[in-house]
Coordinates of C-alpha atoms in Angstrom, one line a residue:
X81 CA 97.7 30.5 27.9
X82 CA 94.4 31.2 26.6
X83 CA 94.4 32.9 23.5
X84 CA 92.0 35.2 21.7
X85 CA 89.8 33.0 20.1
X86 CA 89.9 31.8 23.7
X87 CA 89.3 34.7 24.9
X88 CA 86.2 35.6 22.4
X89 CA 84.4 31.9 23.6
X90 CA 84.3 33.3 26.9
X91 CA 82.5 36.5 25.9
X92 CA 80.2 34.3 24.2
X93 CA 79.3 32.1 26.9
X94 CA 79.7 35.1 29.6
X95 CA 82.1 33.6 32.0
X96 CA 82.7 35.1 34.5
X97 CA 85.5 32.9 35.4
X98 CA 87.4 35.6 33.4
X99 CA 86.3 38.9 34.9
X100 CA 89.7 40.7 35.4
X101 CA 91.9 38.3 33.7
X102 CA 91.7 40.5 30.6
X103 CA 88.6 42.8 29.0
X104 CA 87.4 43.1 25.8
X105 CA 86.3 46.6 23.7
X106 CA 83.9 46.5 21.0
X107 CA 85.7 49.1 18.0
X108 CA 82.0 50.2 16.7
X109 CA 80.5 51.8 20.2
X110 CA 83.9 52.3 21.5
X111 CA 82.7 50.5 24.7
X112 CA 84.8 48.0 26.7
X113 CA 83.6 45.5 29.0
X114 CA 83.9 42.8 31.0
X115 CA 83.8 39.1 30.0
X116 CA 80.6 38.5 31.2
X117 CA 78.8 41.4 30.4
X118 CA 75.3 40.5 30.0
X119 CA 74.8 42.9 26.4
X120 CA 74.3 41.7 23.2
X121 CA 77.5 39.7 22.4
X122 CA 79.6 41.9 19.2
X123 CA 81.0 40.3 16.4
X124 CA 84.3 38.6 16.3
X125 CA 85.8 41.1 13.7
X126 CA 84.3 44.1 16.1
X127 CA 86.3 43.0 19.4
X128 CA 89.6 43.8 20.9
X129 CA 91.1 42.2 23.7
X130 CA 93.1 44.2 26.6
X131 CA 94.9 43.2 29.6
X132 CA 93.8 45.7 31.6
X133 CA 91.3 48.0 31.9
X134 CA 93.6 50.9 31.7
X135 CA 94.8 49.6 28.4
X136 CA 91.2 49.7 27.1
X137 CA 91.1 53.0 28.0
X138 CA 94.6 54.2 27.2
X139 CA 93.1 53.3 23.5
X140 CA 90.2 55.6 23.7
X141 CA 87.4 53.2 25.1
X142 CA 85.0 53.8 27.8
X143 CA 83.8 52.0 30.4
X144 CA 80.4 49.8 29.8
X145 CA 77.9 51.3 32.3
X146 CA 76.1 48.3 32.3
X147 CA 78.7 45.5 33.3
X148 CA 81.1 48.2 35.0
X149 CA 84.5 46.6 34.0
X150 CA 86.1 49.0 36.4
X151 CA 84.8 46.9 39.7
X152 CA 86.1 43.6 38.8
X153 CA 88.4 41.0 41.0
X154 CA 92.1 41.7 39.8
X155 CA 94.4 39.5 37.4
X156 CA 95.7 35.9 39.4
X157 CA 98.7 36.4 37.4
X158 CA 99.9 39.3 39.5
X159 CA 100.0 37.4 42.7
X160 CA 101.8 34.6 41.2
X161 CA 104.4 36.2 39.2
X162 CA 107.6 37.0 41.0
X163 CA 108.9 39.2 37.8
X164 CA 109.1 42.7 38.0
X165 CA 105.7 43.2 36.3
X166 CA 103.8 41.3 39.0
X167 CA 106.0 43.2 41.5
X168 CA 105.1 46.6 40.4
X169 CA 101.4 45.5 39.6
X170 CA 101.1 44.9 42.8
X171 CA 102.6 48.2 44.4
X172 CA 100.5 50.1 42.2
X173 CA 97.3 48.3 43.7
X174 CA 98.7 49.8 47.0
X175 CA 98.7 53.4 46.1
X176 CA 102.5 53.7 46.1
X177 CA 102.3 55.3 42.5
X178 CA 99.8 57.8 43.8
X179 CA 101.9 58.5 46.8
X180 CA 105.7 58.0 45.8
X181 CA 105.2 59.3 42.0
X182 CA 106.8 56.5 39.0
X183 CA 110.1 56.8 40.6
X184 CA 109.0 56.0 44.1
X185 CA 107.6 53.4 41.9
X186 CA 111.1 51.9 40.3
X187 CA 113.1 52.7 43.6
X188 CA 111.3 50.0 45.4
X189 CA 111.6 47.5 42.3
X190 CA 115.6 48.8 41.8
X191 CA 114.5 49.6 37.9
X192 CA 114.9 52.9 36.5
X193 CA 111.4 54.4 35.8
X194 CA 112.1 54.1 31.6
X195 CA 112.4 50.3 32.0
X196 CA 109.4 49.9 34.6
X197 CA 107.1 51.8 31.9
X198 CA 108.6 49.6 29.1
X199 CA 107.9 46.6 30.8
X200 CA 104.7 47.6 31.8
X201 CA 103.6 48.7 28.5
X202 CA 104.8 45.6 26.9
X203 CA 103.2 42.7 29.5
X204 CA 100.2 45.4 30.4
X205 CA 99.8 47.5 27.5
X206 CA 99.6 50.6 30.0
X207 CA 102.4 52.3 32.1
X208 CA 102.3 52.6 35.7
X209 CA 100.7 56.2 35.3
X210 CA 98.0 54.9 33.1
X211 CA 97.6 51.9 35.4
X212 CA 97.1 54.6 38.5
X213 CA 94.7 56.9 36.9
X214 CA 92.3 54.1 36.2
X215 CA 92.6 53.1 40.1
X216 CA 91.9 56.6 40.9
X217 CA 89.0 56.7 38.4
X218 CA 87.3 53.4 40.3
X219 CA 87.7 55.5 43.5
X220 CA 86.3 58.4 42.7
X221 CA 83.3 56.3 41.3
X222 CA 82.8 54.4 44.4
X223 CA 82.9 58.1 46.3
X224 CA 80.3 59.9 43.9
X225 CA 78.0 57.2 44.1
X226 CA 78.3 56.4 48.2
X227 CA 78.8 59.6 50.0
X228 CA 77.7 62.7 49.9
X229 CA 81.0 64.5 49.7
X230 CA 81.1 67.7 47.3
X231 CA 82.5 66.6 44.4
X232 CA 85.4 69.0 44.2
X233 CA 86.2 66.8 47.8
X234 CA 85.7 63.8 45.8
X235 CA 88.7 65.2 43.2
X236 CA 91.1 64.9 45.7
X237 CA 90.4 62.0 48.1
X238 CA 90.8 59.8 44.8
X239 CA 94.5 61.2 44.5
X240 CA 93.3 63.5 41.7
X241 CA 96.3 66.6 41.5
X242 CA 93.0 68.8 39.8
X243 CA 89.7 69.0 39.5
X244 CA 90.1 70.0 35.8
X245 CA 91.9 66.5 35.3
X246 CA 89.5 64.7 37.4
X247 CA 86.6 65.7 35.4
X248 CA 88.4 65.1 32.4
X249 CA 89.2 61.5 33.2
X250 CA 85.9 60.8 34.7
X251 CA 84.2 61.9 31.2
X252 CA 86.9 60.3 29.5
X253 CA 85.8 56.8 30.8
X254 CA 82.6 56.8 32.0
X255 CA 81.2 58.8 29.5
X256 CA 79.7 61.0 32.1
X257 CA 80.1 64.3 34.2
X258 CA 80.8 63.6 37.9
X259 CA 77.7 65.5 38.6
X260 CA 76.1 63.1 36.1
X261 CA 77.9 59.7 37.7
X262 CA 76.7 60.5 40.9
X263 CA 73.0 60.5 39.2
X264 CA 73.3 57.0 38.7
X265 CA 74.2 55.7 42.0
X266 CA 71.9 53.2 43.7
X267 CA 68.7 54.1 45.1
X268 CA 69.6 52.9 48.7
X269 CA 70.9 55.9 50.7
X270 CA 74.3 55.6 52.4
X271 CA 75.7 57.4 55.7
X272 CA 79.4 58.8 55.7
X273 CA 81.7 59.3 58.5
X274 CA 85.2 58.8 59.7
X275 CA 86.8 56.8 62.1
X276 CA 85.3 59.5 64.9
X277 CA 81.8 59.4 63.8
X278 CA 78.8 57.9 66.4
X279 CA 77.3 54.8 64.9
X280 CA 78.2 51.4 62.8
X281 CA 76.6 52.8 60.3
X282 CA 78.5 55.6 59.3
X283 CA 81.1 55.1 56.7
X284 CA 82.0 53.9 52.8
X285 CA 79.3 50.8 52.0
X286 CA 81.8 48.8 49.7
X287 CA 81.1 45.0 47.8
X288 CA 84.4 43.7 47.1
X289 CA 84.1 40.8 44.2
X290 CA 85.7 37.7 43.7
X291 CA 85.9 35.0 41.0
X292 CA 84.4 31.4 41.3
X293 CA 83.6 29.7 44.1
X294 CA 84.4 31.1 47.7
X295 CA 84.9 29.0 51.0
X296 CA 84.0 31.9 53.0
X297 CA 83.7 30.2 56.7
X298 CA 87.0 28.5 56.2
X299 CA 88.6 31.9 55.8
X300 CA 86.5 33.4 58.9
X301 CA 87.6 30.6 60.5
X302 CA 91.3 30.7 60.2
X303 CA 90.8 34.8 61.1
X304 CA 88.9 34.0 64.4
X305 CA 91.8 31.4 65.8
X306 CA 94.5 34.0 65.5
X307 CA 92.5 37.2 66.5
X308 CA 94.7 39.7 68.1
X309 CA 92.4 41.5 70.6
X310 CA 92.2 45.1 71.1
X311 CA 93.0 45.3 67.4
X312 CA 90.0 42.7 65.6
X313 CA 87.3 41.4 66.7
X314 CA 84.5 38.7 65.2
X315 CA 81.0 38.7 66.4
X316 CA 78.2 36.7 65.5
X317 CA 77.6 33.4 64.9
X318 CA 79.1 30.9 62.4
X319 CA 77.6 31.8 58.8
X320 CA 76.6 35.1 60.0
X321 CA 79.9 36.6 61.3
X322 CA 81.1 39.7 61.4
X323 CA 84.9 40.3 61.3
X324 CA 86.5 44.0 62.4
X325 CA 90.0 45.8 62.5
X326 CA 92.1 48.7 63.1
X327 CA 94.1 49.7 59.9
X328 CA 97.2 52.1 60.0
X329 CA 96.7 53.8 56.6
X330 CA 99.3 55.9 54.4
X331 CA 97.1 59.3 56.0
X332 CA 95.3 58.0 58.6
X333 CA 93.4 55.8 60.9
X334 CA 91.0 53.5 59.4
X335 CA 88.6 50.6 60.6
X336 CA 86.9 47.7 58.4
X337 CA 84.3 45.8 59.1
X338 CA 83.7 42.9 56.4
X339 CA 80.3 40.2 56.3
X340 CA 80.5 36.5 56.4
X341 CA 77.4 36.3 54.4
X342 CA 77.6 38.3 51.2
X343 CA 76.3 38.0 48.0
X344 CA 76.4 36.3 45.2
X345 CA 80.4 36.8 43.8
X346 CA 81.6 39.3 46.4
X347 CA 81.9 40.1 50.1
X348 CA 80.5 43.2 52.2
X349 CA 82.3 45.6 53.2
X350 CA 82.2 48.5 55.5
X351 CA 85.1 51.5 56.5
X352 CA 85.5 54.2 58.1
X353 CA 88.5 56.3 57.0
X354 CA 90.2 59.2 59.0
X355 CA 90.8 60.3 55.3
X356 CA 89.5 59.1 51.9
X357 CA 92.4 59.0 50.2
X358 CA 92.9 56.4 52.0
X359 CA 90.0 54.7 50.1
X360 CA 92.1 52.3 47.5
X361 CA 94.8 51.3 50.1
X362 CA 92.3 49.8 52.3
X363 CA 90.2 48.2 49.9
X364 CA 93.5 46.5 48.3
X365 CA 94.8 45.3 51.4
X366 CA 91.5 44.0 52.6
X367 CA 91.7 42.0 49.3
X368 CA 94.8 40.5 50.0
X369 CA 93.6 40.0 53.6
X370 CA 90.7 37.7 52.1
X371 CA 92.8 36.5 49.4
X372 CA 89.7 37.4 46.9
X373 CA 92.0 37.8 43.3
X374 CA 92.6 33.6 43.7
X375 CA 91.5 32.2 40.6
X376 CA 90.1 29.3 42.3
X377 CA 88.8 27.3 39.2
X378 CA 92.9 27.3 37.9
X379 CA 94.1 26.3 40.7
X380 CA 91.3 23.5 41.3
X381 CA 91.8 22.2 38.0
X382 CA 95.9 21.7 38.5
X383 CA 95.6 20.7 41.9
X384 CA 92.5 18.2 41.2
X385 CA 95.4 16.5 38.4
X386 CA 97.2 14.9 41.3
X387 CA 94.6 11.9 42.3
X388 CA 96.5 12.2 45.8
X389 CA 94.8 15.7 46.2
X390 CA 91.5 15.2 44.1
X391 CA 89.0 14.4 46.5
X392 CA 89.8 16.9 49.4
X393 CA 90.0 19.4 46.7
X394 CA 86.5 18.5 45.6
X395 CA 85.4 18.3 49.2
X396 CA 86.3 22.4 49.5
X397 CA 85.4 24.2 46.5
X398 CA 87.0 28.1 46.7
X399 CA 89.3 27.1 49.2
X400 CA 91.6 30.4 49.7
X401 CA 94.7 31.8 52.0
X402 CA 94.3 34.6 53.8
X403 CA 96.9 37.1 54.1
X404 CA 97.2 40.5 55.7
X405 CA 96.9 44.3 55.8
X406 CA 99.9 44.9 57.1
X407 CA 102.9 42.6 56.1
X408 CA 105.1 44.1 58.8
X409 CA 102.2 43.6 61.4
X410 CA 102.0 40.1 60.2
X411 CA 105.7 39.5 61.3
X412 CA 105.8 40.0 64.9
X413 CA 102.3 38.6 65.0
X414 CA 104.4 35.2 64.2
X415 CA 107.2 35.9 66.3
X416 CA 105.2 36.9 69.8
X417 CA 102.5 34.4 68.9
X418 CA 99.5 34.3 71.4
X419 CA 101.5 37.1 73.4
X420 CA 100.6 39.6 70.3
X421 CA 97.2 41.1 71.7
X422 CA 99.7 42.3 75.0
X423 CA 102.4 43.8 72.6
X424 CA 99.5 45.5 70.4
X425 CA 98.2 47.3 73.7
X426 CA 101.2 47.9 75.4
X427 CA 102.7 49.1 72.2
X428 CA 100.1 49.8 70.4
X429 CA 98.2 53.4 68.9
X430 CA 95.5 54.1 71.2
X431 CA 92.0 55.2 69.5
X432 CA 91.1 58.6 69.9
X433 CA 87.7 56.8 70.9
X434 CA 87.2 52.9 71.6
X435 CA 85.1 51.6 69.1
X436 CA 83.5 48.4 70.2
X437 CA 86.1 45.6 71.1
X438 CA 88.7 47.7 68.3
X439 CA 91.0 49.9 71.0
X440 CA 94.2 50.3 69.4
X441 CA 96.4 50.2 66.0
X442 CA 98.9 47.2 65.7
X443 CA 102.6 48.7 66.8
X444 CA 104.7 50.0 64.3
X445 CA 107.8 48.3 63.9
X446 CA 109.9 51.4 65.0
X447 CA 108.0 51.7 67.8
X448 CA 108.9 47.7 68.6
X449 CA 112.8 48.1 68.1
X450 CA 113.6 49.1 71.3
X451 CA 110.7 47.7 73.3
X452 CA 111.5 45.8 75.9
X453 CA 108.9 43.0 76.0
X454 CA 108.7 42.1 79.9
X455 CA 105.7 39.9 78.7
X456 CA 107.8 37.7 76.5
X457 CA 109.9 34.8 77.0
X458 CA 113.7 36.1 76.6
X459 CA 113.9 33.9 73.2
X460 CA 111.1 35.3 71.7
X461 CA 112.2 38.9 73.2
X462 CA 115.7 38.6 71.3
X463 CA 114.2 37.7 68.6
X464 CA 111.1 40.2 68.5
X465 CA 113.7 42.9 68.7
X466 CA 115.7 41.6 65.9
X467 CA 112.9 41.6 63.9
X468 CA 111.6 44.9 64.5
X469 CA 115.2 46.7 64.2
X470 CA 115.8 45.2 60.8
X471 CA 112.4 46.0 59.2
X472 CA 112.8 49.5 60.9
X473 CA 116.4 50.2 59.9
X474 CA 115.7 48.9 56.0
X475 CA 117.5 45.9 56.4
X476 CA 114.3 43.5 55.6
X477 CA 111.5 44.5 53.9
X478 CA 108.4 43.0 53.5
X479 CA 106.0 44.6 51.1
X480 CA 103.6 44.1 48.2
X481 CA 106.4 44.3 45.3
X482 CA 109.2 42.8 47.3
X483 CA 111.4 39.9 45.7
X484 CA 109.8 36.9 47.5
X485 CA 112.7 34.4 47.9
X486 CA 115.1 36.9 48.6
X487 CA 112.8 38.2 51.8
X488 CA 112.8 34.6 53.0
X489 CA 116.3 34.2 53.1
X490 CA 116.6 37.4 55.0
X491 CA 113.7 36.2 57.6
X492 CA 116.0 33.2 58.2
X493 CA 118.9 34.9 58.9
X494 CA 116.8 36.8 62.1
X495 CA 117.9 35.1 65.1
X496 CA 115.6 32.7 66.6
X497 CA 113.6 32.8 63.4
X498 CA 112.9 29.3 62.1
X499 CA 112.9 27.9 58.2
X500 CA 108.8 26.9 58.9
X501 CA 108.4 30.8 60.8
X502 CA 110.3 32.1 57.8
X503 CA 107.9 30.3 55.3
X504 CA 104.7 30.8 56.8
X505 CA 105.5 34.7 56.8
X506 CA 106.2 34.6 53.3
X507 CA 102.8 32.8 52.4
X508 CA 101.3 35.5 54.8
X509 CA 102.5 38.5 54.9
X510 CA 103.9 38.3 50.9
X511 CA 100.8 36.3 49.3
X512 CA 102.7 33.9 48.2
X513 CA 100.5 31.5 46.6
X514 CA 103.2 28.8 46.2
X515 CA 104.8 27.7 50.0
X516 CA 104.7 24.7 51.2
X517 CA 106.0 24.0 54.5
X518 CA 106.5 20.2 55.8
X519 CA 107.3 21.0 58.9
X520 CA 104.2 22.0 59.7
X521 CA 102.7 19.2 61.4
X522 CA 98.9 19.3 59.9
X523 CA 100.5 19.5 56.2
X524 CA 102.9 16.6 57.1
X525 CA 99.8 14.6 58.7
X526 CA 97.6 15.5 55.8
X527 CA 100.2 14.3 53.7
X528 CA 100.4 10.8 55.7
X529 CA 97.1 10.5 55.2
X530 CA 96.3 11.0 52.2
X531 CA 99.8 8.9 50.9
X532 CA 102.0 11.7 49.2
X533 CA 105.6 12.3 49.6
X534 CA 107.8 15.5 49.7
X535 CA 108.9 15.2 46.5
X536 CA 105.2 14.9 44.9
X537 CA 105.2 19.0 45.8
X538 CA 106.8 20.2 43.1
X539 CA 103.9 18.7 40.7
X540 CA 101.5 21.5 43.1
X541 CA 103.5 24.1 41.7
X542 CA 102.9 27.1 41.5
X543 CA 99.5 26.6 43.7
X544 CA 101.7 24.7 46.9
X545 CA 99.9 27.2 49.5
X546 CA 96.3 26.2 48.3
X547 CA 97.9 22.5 48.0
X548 CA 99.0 22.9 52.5
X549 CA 95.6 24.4 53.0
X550 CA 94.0 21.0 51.8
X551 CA 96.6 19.0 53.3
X552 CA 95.8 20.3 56.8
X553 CA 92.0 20.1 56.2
X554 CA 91.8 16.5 55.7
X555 CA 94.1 16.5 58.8
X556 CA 91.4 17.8 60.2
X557 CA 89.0 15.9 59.1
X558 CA 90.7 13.1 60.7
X559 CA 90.8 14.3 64.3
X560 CA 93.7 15.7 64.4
X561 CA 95.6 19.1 65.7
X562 CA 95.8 22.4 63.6
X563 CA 99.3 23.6 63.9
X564 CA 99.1 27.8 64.9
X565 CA 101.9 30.2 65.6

């Protein structure tokens, strides 16, 4: 682990390998940044180093305006920890602090709230209240400066309980009045409008950054072979695409449009929300959708160890695996396969008005429980129905903070649902950045090629999805199938 003389080199150098992974606060401007901030590097006996940016400013330091710490990729760490600190980390990205309050919070982890803030405070250096306030700060940012919405509007879309605490925190970090924020937002006009509003156009404008290098078509590509129609869509051609979605939000309706060619270190982004406070939700599960908190340089360097692996690894810099928006969704996508555009439809929210090829919202699982699937196979019927009956009643759940290997055993025991089903769920709908299935044919014929056994796995660890995402792409590159669902 990198330490902070470490940490202080990478200032130096500006790396931006390191935006996110941790921030730095200089103690005579009372200013904290991101690693690669381009300002006049401080001196060593000037800087303090946080793990979050909510730490930074639980100590009294404000956000650099120039470098904007606040609009970083998040921490790696948080997708590959399986402790409850990773668990909660990532249930707070989701809004389920906002929404459920600290105890929601520690209900879902099975901790009291006292030891969720302890923990929290002692990995994170903030609590879980801290750690949502600076969320909703970086929300109501993105609002001022993209829409046109009063700002006493603003207050509350960002989950704000007040205006009087939303200005406060706003001044607090930034340094600036909302009034004054909004100022500085970027010359190009933007158009808002919700999910009902004529035109492409209208909406929330959003660049969502990533670290190091990004295989970008590979990821389009794995999205366009399992689009479910009625609820995504991809237009365009390869290097230009343009992929679409419905997303069931905690309030509302919301649709997302994302570009295969962005810029230089993030993706663009466009939604249109029924309502904003939807804002954070989306964006975070558009992030685990495109898998953009990776660290791929890390997992690179590990993987490139194994001289088995080195050479594909090379061959597909920024390599990443997708997830999902909607873990449950995910689930019977597996299960009814290339039947899961008819279940969305049939099942499926309609939209108040068609927009483009987008027509409906996945199913909800409740709404699946008692379906009776005339389209499926009886196999996959009895086991759709299993599956959306547990995940209704409580019996499985499937979410951003829940206990990974304990979710897998439960998959298993759904009838009709297979170990390699089981896994690839997991790796999906749970971002599990360390699954490996060998029953998957194009891992096991990657493998074969490239001359590595089972048991050579557990050297991958804890980067064995990234590891099966090579595997099957030199597969590939040898003429061979693609194993789908």
């Amino acid at each position: 682990m990198i330490g902070d003389d470490g940490r202080y080199e990478a200032v130096c150098s500006r790396d931006a390998r390191f935006d996110g992974e941790f921030f730095f606060a200089v103690a005579t401007t009372g200013i904290y940044c991101r690693p690669s901030c381009p300002a006049t590097t401080p001196k060593r006996a000037n800087v303090r180093f946080f793990p979050t940016a909510a730490a930074a400013q639980g100590s009294g330091f404000r956000a650099c305006r120039r470098c904007r710490p606040d609009a970083v990729p998040g921490s790696a760490a948080w997708d590959t920890r399986a402790d409850v600190v990773g668990r909660a980390m990532r249930l707070i990205a989701d809004g389920v602090v906002d929404r459920e309050g600290v105890s929601g919070l520690a209900a879902r982890l099975g901790y009291s709230a006292r030891q969720v803030q302890r923990q929290l405070n002692a990995e994170v250096g903030a609590g879980p209240t801290a750690l949502a306030r600076a969320q909703r700060a970086h929300t109501a940012r993105i609002l001022l400066q993209t829409t046109p919405m009063p700002v006493t509007d603003v207050a509350f879309a960002a989950g704000f309980a007040s205006v009087r605490q939303f200005n406060d925190t706003v001044r607090e970090i930034y340094a600036a009045t909302p009034t004054g924020l909004r100022a500085a937002r970027p010359r190009t006009p933007t158009r808002f409008g919700d999910v009902g509003a004529a035109g492409a156009a209208a909406g929330i404008p959003l660049r969502l950054p990533f670290r190091g290098p990004y295989a970008v078509e590979e990821t389009f590509d794995v999205l366009a072979a399992d689009l479910v129609s009625g609820v995504e869509e991809m237009t365009g051609l390869r290097s230009g695409r343009r992929y679409r979605r419905t997303l069931r939000l905690p309030h509302g309706v919301g649709i997302a449009e994302v570009r295969e060619d962005g810029g230089d270190g993030w993706l663009v982004c466009h939604l249109c929300l029924q309502d904003l406070r939807d804002l954070t939700t989306a964006t975070q599960r558009l992030r685990r959708l495109f898998d953009l908190d990776a660290d791929p340089c890390t997992i690179a360097e590990q993987l490139g160890l194994d001289p088995a692996l080195a050479q594909v690894v090379v061959a597909r810099p920024g390599l990443r695996a997708p997830g999902t928006v909607d873990p449950h969704e995910f689930a019977v996508r597996v299960v009814a396969a290339g039947a899961a555009g008819l279940v969305a439809r049939r099942y499926g929210q309609p939209l108040a008005t068609a927009r483009g090829g987008l027509t409906h919202l996945f199913p909800r699982v409740e709404d699946l429980a008692d379906g009776s699937f005339d389209e499926l196979a009886p196999p996959v019927r009895r086991t759709l129905r299993a599956l959306a009956r547990r995940l209704a009643d409580g019996d499985l759940a499937l979410d951003a903070g829940v206990d990974r290997a304990a979710a897998e055993k439960a998959l298993r025991a759904v009838p009709g649902l297979g170990p390699h089903a089981a896994a690839y769920i997991r790796m999906r709908s749970l971002g599990d950045p360390d699954v490996l299935s060998t029953e998957d044919g194009a891992i096991r014929a990657g493998m074969s090629r490239l001359g590595v056994a089972a048991v050579d796995a557990e050297r991958w660890r804890p980067w064995r999805t990234y590891a099966g995402l090579h595997l099957a792409a030199a597969a590939r590159d040898r003429g061979k199938a693609f194993s789908t669902f």
